[in-house]
GROMACS .gro file of C-alpha atoms in nm:
model
  400
    1MET     CA    1   2.072   2.444   9.879
    2GLU     CA    2   2.024   2.472   9.502
    3SER     CA    3   2.043   2.134   9.335
    4ILE     CA    4   2.381   2.024   9.201
    5TYR     CA    5   2.381   1.732   8.961
    6ILE     CA    6   2.649   1.492   8.840
    7THR     CA    7   2.616   1.447   8.464
    8GLY     CA    8   2.935   1.260   8.383
    9ALA     CA    9   3.174   1.027   8.563
   10GLY     CA   10   3.495   0.849   8.475
   11VAL     CA   11   3.715   0.615   8.674
   12VAL     CA   12   4.040   0.421   8.647
   13SER     CA   13   4.173   0.194   8.923
   14ALA     CA   14   4.316  -0.148   8.994
   15ILE     CA   15   3.974  -0.304   8.935
   16GLY     CA   16   3.913  -0.164   8.590
   17ILE     CA   17   3.941   0.099   8.321
   18GLY     CA   18   3.607   0.277   8.308
   19LYS     CA   19   3.276   0.234   8.487
   20SER     CA   20   3.174  -0.089   8.311
   21GLU     CA   21   3.484  -0.287   8.416
   22THR     CA   22   3.470  -0.129   8.761
   23LEU     CA   23   3.107  -0.227   8.815
   24ALA     CA   24   3.178  -0.584   8.705
   25SER     CA   25   3.467  -0.617   8.954
   26LEU     CA   26   3.263  -0.471   9.241
   27ARG     CA   27   2.972  -0.704   9.174
   28LYS     CA   28   3.194  -1.010   9.132
   29GLU     CA   29   3.388  -0.910   9.446
   30GLU     CA   30   3.720  -0.927   9.261
   31SER     CA   31   4.001  -0.732   9.424
   32GLY     CA   32   4.273  -0.559   9.224
   33ILE     CA   33   4.530  -0.582   9.503
   34ARG     CA   34   4.822  -0.798   9.391
   35GLN     CA   35   5.201  -0.814   9.373
   36MET     CA   36   5.345  -0.500   9.214
   37LYS     CA   37   5.416  -0.519   8.842
   38TYR     CA   38   5.497  -0.167   8.723
   39LEU     CA   39   5.648   0.006   9.025
   40PRO     CA   40   6.025  -0.064   9.034
   41SER     CA   41   6.044  -0.103   9.411
   42ILE     CA   42   6.258  -0.345   9.610
   43HIS     CA   43   5.960  -0.399   9.843
   44GLN     CA   44   5.803  -0.677   9.639
   45ASP     CA   45   5.656  -0.820   9.959
   46LEU     CA   46   5.406  -0.533   9.977
   47PRO     CA   47   5.088  -0.589   9.772
   48VAL     CA   48   4.948  -0.285   9.590
   49GLY     CA   49   4.649  -0.181   9.382
   50GLU     CA   50   4.811  -0.095   9.049
   51VAL     CA   51   4.626   0.007   8.735
   52GLN     CA   52   4.701  -0.284   8.503
   53LEU     CA   53   4.846  -0.080   8.220
   54SER     CA   54   5.196   0.042   8.148
   55ASN     CA   55   5.251   0.408   8.068
   56GLU     CA   56   5.308   0.314   7.704
   57GLU     CA   57   4.978   0.123   7.690
   58MET     CA   58   4.792   0.420   7.836
   59MET     CA   59   4.949   0.649   7.575
   60GLN     CA   60   4.829   0.412   7.303
   61MET     CA   61   4.476   0.411   7.448
   62LEU     CA   62   4.480   0.790   7.449
   63GLY     CA   63   4.616   0.809   7.095
   64VAL     CA   64   4.924   1.011   7.185
   65SER     CA   65   5.282   0.961   7.076
   66TYR     CA   66   5.531   0.819   7.322
   67ASN     CA   67   5.645   1.091   7.561
   68PRO     CA   68   5.872   0.997   7.855
   69PHE     CA   69   5.782   1.319   8.036
   70LEU     CA   70   5.411   1.239   8.068
   71THR     CA   71   5.353   1.140   8.428
   72ARG     CA   72   5.161   0.828   8.522
   73THR     CA   73   4.930   1.046   8.732
   74ALA     CA   74   4.843   1.251   8.423
   75LEU     CA   75   4.790   0.948   8.200
   76MET     CA   76   4.544   0.786   8.441
   77GLY     CA   77   4.378   1.123   8.484
   78ARG     CA   78   4.331   1.163   8.110
   79LEU     CA   79   4.165   0.821   8.081
   80ALA     CA   80   3.920   0.892   8.362
   81LEU     CA   81   3.850   1.248   8.248
   82ARG     CA   82   3.784   1.135   7.891
   83GLU     CA   83   3.510   0.901   8.012
   84ALA     CA   84   3.351   1.171   8.228
   85LEU     CA   85   3.353   1.436   7.953
   86GLU     CA   86   3.215   1.196   7.692
   87GLN     CA   87   2.928   1.094   7.917
   88ALA     CA   88   2.843   1.458   7.993
   89GLY     CA   89   2.868   1.558   7.627
   90LEU     CA   90   3.146   1.811   7.683
   91ALA     CA   91   3.432   1.865   7.440
   92GLY     CA   92   3.623   2.129   7.247
   93ASP     CA   93   3.473   2.478   7.266
   94LYS     CA   94   3.222   2.364   7.528
   95LEU     CA   95   3.507   2.355   7.781
   96ASN     CA   96   3.589   2.724   7.746
   97GLU     CA   97   3.355   2.823   8.027
   98VAL     CA   98   3.416   2.515   8.242
   99PRO     CA   99   3.666   2.528   8.533
  100PHE     CA  100   3.876   2.216   8.597
  101ILE     CA  101   3.971   2.131   8.955
  102SER     CA  102   4.204   1.835   8.999
  103ALA     CA  103   4.355   1.684   9.312
  104THR     CA  104   4.687   1.514   9.370
  105THR     CA  105   4.963   1.503   9.628
  106VAL     CA  106   5.221   1.273   9.469
  107GLY     CA  107   5.191   1.458   9.137
  108GLY     CA  108   5.477   1.371   8.902
  109MET     CA  109   5.700   1.210   9.161
  110ASP     CA  110   5.744   0.908   8.932
  111ARG     CA  111   5.927   1.124   8.677
  112ARG     CA  112   6.134   1.294   8.950
  113GLU     CA  113   6.243   0.950   9.070
  114LEU     CA  114   6.354   0.867   8.716
  115PHE     CA  115   6.572   1.176   8.717
  116TYR     CA  116   6.719   1.085   9.056
  117ALA     CA  117   6.811   0.736   8.933
  118LYS     CA  118   6.972   0.871   8.615
  119GLU     CA  119   7.100   1.204   8.744
  120LYS     CA  120   7.458   1.152   8.626
  121GLU     CA  121   7.340   1.061   8.276
  122CYS     CA  122   7.092   1.350   8.233
  123ASP     CA  123   7.182   1.661   8.040
  124SER     CA  124   7.041   1.991   8.163
  125ILE     CA  125   6.746   1.992   7.922
  126HIS     CA  126   6.621   1.647   8.020
  127ALA     CA  127   6.691   1.713   8.386
  128HIS     CA  128   6.481   2.029   8.380
  129ALA     CA  129   6.197   1.853   8.198
  130LEU     CA  130   6.189   1.564   8.444
  131ILE     CA  131   6.204   1.790   8.750
  132SER     CA  132   5.938   2.030   8.618
  133THR     CA  133   5.683   1.748   8.592
  134HIS     CA  134   5.707   1.692   8.969
  135ASN     CA  135   5.478   1.985   9.048
  136CYS     CA  136   5.121   1.886   9.135
  137ALA     CA  137   4.981   2.170   8.924
  138ASP     CA  138   5.186   2.048   8.629
  139CYS     CA  139   4.992   1.719   8.640
  140THR     CA  140   4.665   1.914   8.634
  141GLU     CA  141   4.785   2.101   8.328
  142MET     CA  142   4.901   1.781   8.157
  143ILE     CA  143   4.558   1.625   8.208
  144ALA     CA  144   4.365   1.932   8.094
  145ASP     CA  145   4.577   2.011   7.787
  146HIS     CA  146   4.477   1.683   7.623
  147PHE     CA  147   4.115   1.801   7.593
  148GLY     CA  148   4.139   2.167   7.501
  149LYS     CA  149   4.113   2.496   7.685
  150PHE     CA  150   3.927   2.495   8.016
  151ALA     CA  151   3.810   2.823   8.167
  152SER     CA  152   4.052   2.782   8.456
  153LEU     CA  153   4.273   2.522   8.622
  154SER     CA  154   4.305   2.464   8.997
  155THR     CA  155   4.489   2.200   9.199
  156VAL     CA  156   4.384   2.076   9.542
  157SER     CA  157   4.625   1.894   9.772
  158THR     CA  158   4.499   1.799  10.118
  159ALA     CA  159   4.641   1.445  10.136
  160CYS     CA  160   4.377   1.170  10.128
  161SER     CA  161   4.080   1.408  10.128
  162SER     CA  162   4.211   1.595   9.821
  163ALA     CA  163   3.968   1.468   9.556
  164THR     CA  164   3.669   1.505   9.785
  165ASN     CA  165   3.776   1.862   9.857
  166ALA     CA  166   3.804   1.921   9.482
  167LEU     CA  167   3.436   1.820   9.458
  168ILE     CA  168   3.348   2.052   9.745
  169THR     CA  169   3.539   2.339   9.585
  170GLY     CA  170   3.358   2.286   9.255
  171ALA     CA  171   3.020   2.262   9.424
  172ASN     CA  172   3.082   2.590   9.605
  173MET     CA  173   3.170   2.755   9.274
  174LEU     CA  174   2.832   2.645   9.136
  175ARG     CA  175   2.650   2.768   9.445
  176CYS     CA  176   2.823   3.107   9.421
  177GLY     CA  177   2.735   3.146   9.053
  178MET     CA  178   3.097   3.135   8.941
  179ALA     CA  179   3.018   2.866   8.684
  180GLU     CA  180   2.733   2.651   8.556
  181ILE     CA  181   2.948   2.342   8.500
  182VAL     CA  182   3.264   2.236   8.685
  183VAL     CA  183   3.481   1.928   8.626
  184VAL     CA  184   3.631   1.792   8.947
  185GLY     CA  185   3.821   1.491   9.078
  186GLY     CA  186   4.170   1.361   9.133
  187ALA     CA  187   4.450   1.136   9.010
  188GLU     CA  188   4.739   0.971   9.191
  189CYS     CA  189   5.003   0.723   9.082
  190LEU     CA  190   5.217   0.494   9.291
  191THR     CA  191   5.578   0.597   9.342
  192MET     CA  192   5.872   0.459   9.535
  193PHE     CA  193   5.884   0.769   9.755
  194HIS     CA  194   5.512   0.728   9.821
  195LEU     CA  195   5.546   0.360   9.912
  196ASN     CA  196   5.859   0.410  10.122
  197GLY     CA  197   5.699   0.693  10.315
  198PHE     CA  198   5.397   0.488  10.420
  199ASN     CA  199   5.624   0.192  10.491
  200THR     CA  200   5.831   0.412  10.724
  201LEU     CA  201   5.510   0.499  10.909
  202MET     CA  202   5.466   0.122  10.958
  203ILE     CA  203   5.106   0.126  10.838
  204LEU     CA  204   5.137  -0.099  10.530
  205ASP     CA  205   4.997  -0.452  10.541
  206HIS     CA  206   5.201  -0.736  10.389
  207GLN     CA  207   4.873  -0.910  10.307
  208PRO     CA  208   4.560  -0.779  10.130
  209CYS     CA  209   4.411  -0.519  10.364
  210ARG     CA  210   4.119  -0.603  10.593
  211PRO     CA  211   3.930  -0.285  10.684
  212PHE     CA  212   3.733  -0.301  11.010
  213ASP     CA  213   3.865  -0.650  11.090
  214ARG     CA  214   3.996  -0.728  11.438
  215ASP     CA  215   4.322  -0.851  11.285
  216ARG     CA  216   4.371  -0.562  11.044
  217ALA     CA  217   4.739  -0.473  11.007
  218GLY     CA  218   4.743  -0.165  10.784
  219LEU     CA  219   4.663  -0.045  10.436
  220ASN     CA  220   4.769  -0.138  10.083
  221LEU     CA  221   4.854   0.155   9.859
  222GLY     CA  222   4.676   0.191   9.528
  223GLU     CA  223   4.659   0.427   9.233
  224GLY     CA  224   4.399   0.558   8.995
  225ALA     CA  225   4.184   0.852   8.894
  226GLY     CA  226   3.823   0.961   8.912
  227TYR     CA  227   3.650   1.266   8.763
  228LEU     CA  228   3.296   1.401   8.785
  229VAL     CA  229   3.108   1.668   8.595
  230LEU     CA  230   2.908   1.885   8.835
  231GLU     CA  231   2.629   2.090   8.684
  232SER     CA  232   2.367   2.335   8.804
  233ALA     CA  233   1.997   2.265   8.761
  234ALA     CA  234   1.971   2.550   8.511
  235SER     CA  235   2.253   2.408   8.299
  236VAL     CA  236   2.106   2.057   8.308
  237LYS     CA  237   1.775   2.195   8.179
  238LYS     CA  238   1.943   2.414   7.918
  239ARG     CA  239   2.161   2.134   7.780
  240GLY     CA  240   1.893   1.866   7.811
  241VAL     CA  241   2.129   1.617   7.976
  242GLN     CA  242   2.035   1.329   8.203
  243PRO     CA  243   2.191   1.348   8.553
  244LEU     CA  244   2.349   1.038   8.702
  245CYS     CA  245   2.267   1.151   9.054
  246GLN     CA  246   2.260   1.456   9.278
  247LEU     CA  247   2.537   1.590   9.501
  248SER     CA  248   2.303   1.678   9.786
  249GLY     CA  249   2.543   1.753  10.069
  250TYR     CA  250   2.904   1.784  10.174
  251GLY     CA  251   3.115   1.885  10.469
  252ASN     CA  252   3.477   1.948  10.563
  253ALA     CA  253   3.637   1.986  10.905
  254CYS     CA  254   3.988   1.970  11.048
  255ASP     CA  255   4.049   1.845  11.401
  256ALA     CA  256   4.429   1.904  11.375
  257PHE     CA  257   4.481   1.627  11.630
  258HIS     CA  258   4.803   1.480  11.486
  259GLN     CA  259   5.015   1.496  11.171
  260THR     CA  260   4.907   1.149  11.060
  261ALA     CA  261   4.669   0.996  11.315
  262SER     CA  262   4.296   1.053  11.356
  263SER     CA  263   4.164   1.163  11.694
  264PRO     CA  264   4.027   0.880  11.914
  265GLU     CA  265   3.681   1.042  11.913
  266GLY     CA  266   3.690   1.104  11.537
  267GLU     CA  267   3.608   1.470  11.591
  268GLY     CA  268   3.691   1.588  11.237
  269ALA     CA  269   3.506   1.295  11.082
  270PHE     CA  270   3.205   1.354  11.307
  271LEU     CA  271   3.187   1.723  11.216
  272ALA     CA  272   3.225   1.657  10.842
  273MET     CA  273   2.942   1.402  10.839
  274GLN     CA  274   2.721   1.629  11.048
  275GLU     CA  275   2.782   1.919  10.811
  276ALA     CA  276   2.705   1.707  10.503
  277LEU     CA  277   2.377   1.587  10.651
  278ALA     CA  278   2.275   1.940  10.752
  279LEU     CA  279   2.350   2.082  10.406
  280ALA     CA  280   2.150   1.802  10.243
  281GLY     CA  281   1.861   1.852  10.484
  282LEU     CA  282   1.873   1.484  10.577
  283GLN     CA  283   1.862   1.287  10.899
  284PRO     CA  284   2.105   1.000  10.971
  285SER     CA  285   1.815   0.759  10.919
  286ASP     CA  286   1.786   0.878  10.556
  287ILE     CA  287   2.125   0.726  10.462
  288GLN     CA  288   2.107   0.376  10.311
  289TYR     CA  289   2.483   0.314  10.268
  290ILE     CA  290   2.814   0.455  10.392
  291ASN     CA  291   3.127   0.420  10.183
  292ALA     CA  292   3.375   0.448  10.468
  293HIS     CA  293   3.727   0.585  10.447
  294GLY     CA  294   3.820   0.247  10.597
  295THR     CA  295   4.194   0.226  10.534
  296GLY     CA  296   4.253  -0.090  10.736
  297THR     CA  297   4.490   0.078  10.981
  298PRO     CA  298   4.420   0.020  11.350
  299ASN     CA  299   4.387   0.394  11.415
  300ASN     CA  300   4.161   0.493  11.125
  301ASP     CA  301   3.910   0.212  11.157
  302GLU     CA  302   3.871   0.259  11.531
  303SER     CA  303   3.838   0.636  11.501
  304GLU     CA  304   3.599   0.621  11.208
  305SER     CA  305   3.383   0.360  11.383
  306PHE     CA  306   3.358   0.589  11.685
  307ALA     CA  307   3.268   0.890  11.467
  308ILE     CA  308   3.002   0.699  11.272
  309ARG     CA  309   2.840   0.580  11.596
  310ARG     CA  310   2.839   0.939  11.724
  311VAL     CA  311   2.636   1.041  11.418
  312PHE     CA  312   2.417   0.735  11.364
  313GLY     CA  313   2.386   0.590  11.714
  314ASP     CA  314   2.290   0.223  11.727
  315HIS     CA  315   2.095   0.236  11.399
  316LEU     CA  316   2.380   0.203  11.152
  317PRO     CA  317   2.314   0.180  10.778
  318PRO     CA  318   2.515  -0.074  10.574
  319ILE     CA  319   2.883   0.028  10.576
  320SER     CA  320   3.184  -0.093  10.380
  321SER     CA  321   3.529   0.010  10.268
  322THR     CA  322   3.607  -0.042   9.899
  323LYS     CA  323   3.980   0.001   9.965
  324SER     CA  324   3.992  -0.376   9.997
  325PHE     CA  325   3.928  -0.371   9.618
  326THR     CA  326   4.159  -0.092   9.504
  327GLY     CA  327   4.402  -0.026   9.783
  328HIS     CA  328   4.419   0.327   9.922
  329THR     CA  329   4.444   0.555   9.621
  330THR     CA  330   4.529   0.842   9.857
  331SER     CA  331   4.454   1.183   9.698
  332ALA     CA  332   4.232   1.027   9.430
  333SER     CA  333   4.033   0.807   9.667
  334GLY     CA  334   3.748   1.052   9.726
  335SER     CA  335   3.651   1.088   9.360
  336ILE     CA  336   3.714   0.721   9.275
  337GLU     CA  337   3.491   0.612   9.560
  338ALA     CA  338   3.229   0.873   9.467
  339VAL     CA  339   3.203   0.694   9.131
  340PHE     CA  340   3.163   0.364   9.317
  341CYS     CA  341   2.877   0.521   9.513
  342ILE     CA  342   2.710   0.639   9.192
  343LEU     CA  343   2.733   0.283   9.057
  344ALA     CA  344   2.580   0.151   9.381
  345ILE     CA  345   2.286   0.393   9.354
  346GLN     CA  346   2.227   0.332   8.984
  347ASN     CA  347   2.250  -0.047   9.012
  348GLN     CA  348   2.102  -0.082   9.361
  349PHE     CA  349   2.372  -0.296   9.518
  350LEU     CA  350   2.603  -0.269   9.818
  351PRO     CA  351   2.980  -0.295   9.758
  352VAL     CA  352   3.090  -0.553  10.013
  353ASN     CA  353   3.385  -0.526  10.252
  354ILE     CA  354   3.594  -0.813  10.114
  355ASN     CA  355   3.861  -0.981  10.332
  356TRP     CA  356   3.666  -0.908  10.652
  357HIS     CA  357   3.634  -1.200  10.895
  358THR     CA  358   3.635  -1.103  11.264
  359PRO     CA  359   3.459  -0.813  11.439
  360MET     CA  360   3.687  -0.556  11.599
  361GLU     CA  361   3.614  -0.445  11.954
  362ASN     CA  362   3.360  -0.160  11.952
  363GLY     CA  363   3.386  -0.143  11.575
  364ILE     CA  364   3.130  -0.154  11.299
  365ILE     CA  365   3.021  -0.477  11.129
  366PRO     CA  366   3.071  -0.407  10.757
  367VAL     CA  367   2.858  -0.515  10.464
  368MET     CA  368   2.908  -0.873  10.347
  369ASP     CA  369   2.581  -0.909  10.152
  370PRO     CA  370   2.554  -0.703   9.831
  371HIS     CA  371   2.174  -0.708   9.833
  372PRO     CA  372   2.022  -0.401   9.999
  373GLN     CA  373   1.723  -0.446  10.229
  374THR     CA  374   1.573  -0.118  10.111
  375GLU     CA  375   1.606   0.116   9.813
  376ILE     CA  376   1.936   0.304   9.806
  377LYS     CA  377   1.844   0.673   9.779
  378HIS     CA  378   2.119   0.850   9.975
  379VAL     CA  379   2.483   0.746  10.016
  380LEU     CA  380   2.746   0.901  10.244
  381SER     CA  381   3.110   0.881  10.132
  382ASN     CA  382   3.400   0.964  10.367
  383ALA     CA  383   3.755   1.075  10.286
  384PHE     CA  384   3.990   1.162  10.570
  385GLY     CA  385   4.337   1.313  10.527
  386PHE     CA  386   4.656   1.351  10.725
  387GLY     CA  387   4.647   1.639  10.966
  388GLY     CA  388   4.280   1.570  11.035
  389ASN     CA  389   4.149   1.727  10.713
  390ASP     CA  390   3.826   1.527  10.692
  391SER     CA  391   3.552   1.548  10.430
  392SER     CA  392   3.221   1.379  10.357
  393LEU     CA  393   2.986   1.376  10.057
  394ILE     CA  394   2.623   1.277  10.023
  395LEU     CA  395   2.515   1.148   9.681
  396SER     CA  396   2.145   1.103   9.616
  397LYS     CA  397   1.939   0.919   9.359
  398TYR     CA  398   1.820   1.140   9.076
  399ASP     CA  399   1.442   1.169   9.066
  400ALA     CA  400   1.324   1.303   8.733
   0.00000   0.00000   0.00000
């Protein structure tokens, strides 16, 4: 396919604000999973991956006046998007022809919860304002409005594959000639509804999560945002910008096995990885690192291990889950982890699978040594959503 380049990237998560802090945490193997500080939940026994800023602090960083109706999802999104746009050299009038595709599922639930808690005290104006921010598309608009007028706004919501599917949607727009530059990614904040829902499913760990470990007991929820600027080869040449890497392949499949569980054979995951490799024109042996979905739940890690072995056989590349650093940032995880993969390619290191100790039966043995044995040229990143909506990306080193 025609080359698609990434020319800007921004990230916010529990391990840092921006790529510099994020890289330092990954290399020092410092997790951001800790006792909750900002989420007003009674479940203080559940560790989470919170962005270590209050809403007010994020507003100050963004230079905006205090506004109680700005959602946490939108604030994190603005911080990540600002970094991506600045790196790509996009601002103001330059955005007029650039579509913006943002992913979220929780959206502005944090503001809706505030209304629910204070319903009897709210007048109709405040009640309407708090409820209106709940909509996922409203968060996309809140993020975009801070930077000017984009050519169009779109919102993707496919659970935990949302941000990856935003990237795929943007890439397809470039391939179809609908745009020369597209800004894509996702943002997701922690909410009580969010936490309680996963807790009801009984898939939250009361300790820091341990993806691919025999004694894994579930995931830790996290929050954050990641955005990428995708650009055609013609636009890169015209603007004279330096790509960070290439988006060389991607795939999406839905096995529709169960509302929340992955199929035992990992059919959707297998098909998504196969499609990404085929589009990139690569063989499994060309991949030097896999950033696994790796939630730490018994079902996901077993299913994903099976799917990876179906694709790669006995010759597995280094594999790790970075959710042991950030928690599962759900709808934003695909774009956040895509930024991690870019950092791995640029800095030639392997993000390790922290907290792992004991091999699981028939499972993969994740990366524990950050030093690659060969040059990292191609990285596969997985993001799998409820309902079996599974997506994979291949990011490749930029060769000038």
